[in-house]
């Protein structure tokens, strides 16, 4: 094993050979396949999110004004203090806390399926929302803002601090690590809530998510989504959380119910 | 889990075995001796029964506790691997059969050497109990038929001597697990051997019939905490070899001491409220410790604490 | 207040006296490797114990103020590692005098800051105004302890600091280096001079005897009653258990003789006249030594009669 | 000259090698993000708050019996570092370094250093076995890691008894902790799974985030237990007798939460629990405690 490793390290250091393999590192012979065909892990199935962390902010509608842990700014604080669920209901906006930036923190279950070879579909029972992860590239120019926005997905090639994945570094193309992570970038979002009690995110929010699959020693499957909410309007720094989902044998507990504002 | 079971089993045997160190009806054929280097001169050996502490050095070999007779040849073989020096000292931490059971066998196996006599040390109460007359006037066991009995007994608060280049202190802990408990400090190697006063995986067996008491048990644990000095950030430094179970250090003794104190306080409180032993047991004063120290030992422990506090 | 200042002056004098018995400044320092991690630094005032290991330096006592720089230089010859601990066995200037100078000389070290340890009674006395009216600002033992003992683990061995109640003073510490097997006694034990029982600062003959007995409990000789645990006295040569036993017995015998005199209603003058130390004077008193037989007898007498 | 040699060697090796992959490098300095449970992690958990912990009856009673004075009165508690499972949730900064085999350059171990009480830990990557059961335990425990693509799967045994939450809910020395570390750009994600047969009815899963922070200074901390006041007479270990802890309802009343939910337990952690959890006894008008923890990426003020 170490021998092989040694070989690869050297290969990584030799232009002639690595160019031949295509510069995007990671997989050999050009960019790795995307979509269903390129999936290094299987995320399809029914998943539940047990509430281990942020319990009193997730399990209940927190008290008015409670923005603890969220790096909000003054503009956001004003909105938090003005929160009025009745108003949201009257405006038909009771789904504000079920938008892409908040939905994964709402206690509930997910049903994940491949809608087609290039589209991964996530349905939530809480608020009966549907998220579509498109493996076909960037968002269309003129997209209509919505609760779930437009999600561009790709299987991560390699993790490179502060730069796009897998590009060359100077003269040497980069030999990367085989990744099992699903990267999703979501934009064109309709303003919503990070928390049920009106902690806001705005229209210019960019939502970056990393889906990582892992298993307990018992073999029980889980995935953890690392969520990075970047919102120049209401957040001082990106808001980063991780939410853990446990695989369920079937959909018997999948219980669709409408959004509620309270 | 198996490990815990083994320890409990051994613990219980130790309790069943009569003070005279007769063997329990237990098959030791498949018992393997495990050897753990602890620190500097000190090793811990475990087969079945209590842990055996071995100190080896330029002078020779010192043993603390001897498990059961059938295991002695195996123990001897492992000791020989550690040192071919003479075995000059055996110390017994207390009277129970899973700690003194191998004494005679060791005495027989160790070659006699007038220049380097074998000293078998324990607190006087250990020898007294080993040789005490049996029930309904049966004659006591004589040291003649049991040459392995600790005839180098001491009855002072402590005894010290210098062996293998370090001072060794043997402290008597009055009325703790029994009335003849010794705690041994190897000052140079910085290791303490506690006997059954401290057992990290099971409740202490406070042997009231043999002079044990919960107050003495707590005092002894506090004394062990005075002897242990952790290295940086409450870890390592002085290592502790318990009567049964894994190698420990001060922090583990603290957890155990706090458990004994908390359970004692609870039982004390119930006694103050006039509760009977059965009522005390029924109120489960060890509920939050049973999953850690073994539910099957709980009643025996609570009963000992109750009796020791109420004098009934 | 007055009396405190007098006391301070008196102690200062006392110390210099005790010192002049050995040599006069500028000090000529000597280092004696003892055992394990331990070195004995002689000549700066009281004996200084150095523990030097993989982590750094621990010092017991600091000698006279005048010798601080020399002591620091001597330590630097032995190691470049930082001085992490100073422990003061008691309050007398020939043992704490160097604190202030060393505290200034030792460069700040955020990873291993200097920590000065002593029984709280030492600190309580050191923060009082000095003879010249000023108060000490640097090198105070601000890591004071009040419990019967304090334990550290440094340089890979346990270091235990025991408070000996009302012995030589009311703030005496005896230090045991468990791994190196060395005991540092301060002035509770001085093999070639009568003990200076500082009754004025809480010393007592009973406390001295208790402390010496405790030192005997800590020491364990190797074969044939020698070697094993080594003992660094407050002043004088490197010792072991038997030397402490000799000294302890001298104290006990003299104590008993004076006690007997007191029982017979003798005055201090009469007791002095009986020469209760006659058979020890040649051993424990040399010309010029600070504690004269009479001073010793007087201290024992006062301590037994409650200062009368 | 050298280059040619390399190509030579490489060419040779490539012919004989199947595709393999190098590992993610976690080395560097990291700062924790408190975007979840900020008030619990700093300034500290409320007494009697067992929410989000699949605690069993034993663990719950340990928490109820816990008296915070224990930390000051039992001197041995004063200088303890966190257990390595709690440490990734603690409030200190983290430095990760790596040992490489000098010949093969294969990673041998990661070392983590956390400022709080100088907590140090090694995660072995060289496939060595765990020590025998009768070996001593430590705050960090014994950790081995195995790679799965860009995720490091870590198994830790030989932990000393410590706590799951700093309000007395314990984690036993029999616990086995598995961790999953991965890195996305400048974010480190650490998933900690605690299996504790003694105090938990099912595994506890917590996931934390760290952000890359080169150039931060992490100093060792010096700590010596120094009891300031003697214990009250007779008191060795302060604790609340069963049924006498007066603080257990505080957290429910302060935050308008049903008392049963506050008591924790696996059943309270499923989404469907919302249907059965019952009504709180007291609901404040609005948030009054820690409402702005982390506002403007700042610290946790009390109002």
PDB file of C-alpha atoms in Angstrom, chain B residues 37-43 53-57 62 162-169 184-193 227 229 236-241, chain C residues 153 156-158 177-181:
ATOM      1  CA  UNK B  37       4.392  -3.051  32.458  1.00  0.00           C
ATOM      2  CA  UNK B  38       3.195  -0.240  34.711  1.00  0.00           C
ATOM      3  CA  UNK B  39       6.099   2.118  35.446  1.00  0.00           C
ATOM      4  CA  UNK B  40       9.850   1.715  36.127  1.00  0.00           C
ATOM      5  CA  UNK B  41      10.305  -1.389  38.330  1.00  0.00           C
ATOM      6  CA  UNK B  42       6.646  -2.319  38.473  1.00  0.00           C
ATOM      7  CA  UNK B  43       4.537  -4.826  36.509  1.00  0.00           C
ATOM      8  CA  UNK B  53       1.972  -6.526  41.587  1.00  0.00           C
ATOM      9  CA  UNK B  54       5.544  -7.469  40.755  1.00  0.00           C
ATOM     10  CA  UNK B  55       8.542  -5.257  41.543  1.00  0.00           C
ATOM     11  CA  UNK B  56      11.785  -6.371  39.871  1.00  0.00           C
ATOM     12  CA  UNK B  57      15.225  -4.813  40.170  1.00  0.00           C
ATOM     13  CA  UNK B  62       8.900  -8.509  45.341  1.00  0.00           C
ATOM     14  CA  UNK B 162      14.338  -0.208  50.860  1.00  0.00           C
ATOM     15  CA  UNK B 163      14.434  -2.728  48.018  1.00  0.00           C
ATOM     16  CA  UNK B 164      15.467  -2.662  44.366  1.00  0.00           C
ATOM     17  CA  UNK B 165      16.800   0.855  44.815  1.00  0.00           C
ATOM     18  CA  UNK B 166      13.632   2.499  46.094  1.00  0.00           C
ATOM     19  CA  UNK B 167      11.770   3.029  49.369  1.00  0.00           C
ATOM     20  CA  UNK B 168       8.671   0.894  49.801  1.00  0.00           C
ATOM     21  CA  UNK B 169       5.970   1.987  52.244  1.00  0.00           C
ATOM     22  CA  UNK B 184       1.730  -0.187  49.243  1.00  0.00           C
ATOM     23  CA  UNK B 185       3.627   2.809  47.827  1.00  0.00           C
ATOM     24  CA  UNK B 186       6.673   2.235  45.595  1.00  0.00           C
ATOM     25  CA  UNK B 187       8.121   5.707  46.039  1.00  0.00           C
ATOM     26  CA  UNK B 188      10.797   5.594  43.333  1.00  0.00           C
ATOM     27  CA  UNK B 189       8.694   3.878  40.689  1.00  0.00           C
ATOM     28  CA  UNK B 190       5.778   6.111  41.748  1.00  0.00           C
ATOM     29  CA  UNK B 191       3.199   3.323  41.841  1.00  0.00           C
ATOM     30  CA  UNK B 192       0.565   2.538  44.485  1.00  0.00           C
ATOM     31  CA  UNK B 193      -1.019  -0.906  45.006  1.00  0.00           C
ATOM     32  CA  UNK B 227      -0.225   9.364  48.082  1.00  0.00           C
ATOM     33  CA  UNK B 229       0.412  12.927  42.585  1.00  0.00           C
ATOM     34  CA  UNK B 236      -0.462   9.954  34.814  1.00  0.00           C
ATOM     35  CA  UNK B 237       2.215  10.693  37.413  1.00  0.00           C
ATOM     36  CA  UNK B 238       1.540   8.147  40.138  1.00  0.00           C
ATOM     37  CA  UNK B 239      -0.048   4.981  38.730  1.00  0.00           C
ATOM     38  CA  UNK B 240      -2.459   2.898  40.784  1.00  0.00           C
ATOM     39  CA  UNK B 241      -2.817  -0.901  40.661  1.00  0.00           C
TER      40      UNK B 241
ATOM     41  CA  UNK C 153       4.704  16.791  39.754  1.00  0.00           C
ATOM     42  CA  UNK C 156       8.899  13.636  36.042  1.00  0.00           C
ATOM     43  CA  UNK C 157       8.737  13.111  39.793  1.00  0.00           C
ATOM     44  CA  UNK C 158       6.370  13.871  42.637  1.00  0.00           C
ATOM     45  CA  UNK C 177      11.570  14.646  46.061  1.00  0.00           C
ATOM     46  CA  UNK C 178       9.966  11.249  45.736  1.00  0.00           C
ATOM     47  CA  UNK C 179      11.614  10.001  42.551  1.00  0.00           C
ATOM     48  CA  UNK C 180      15.105  11.268  43.382  1.00  0.00           C
ATOM     49  CA  UNK C 181      14.600  10.124  46.996  1.00  0.00           C
TER      50      UNK C 181
END
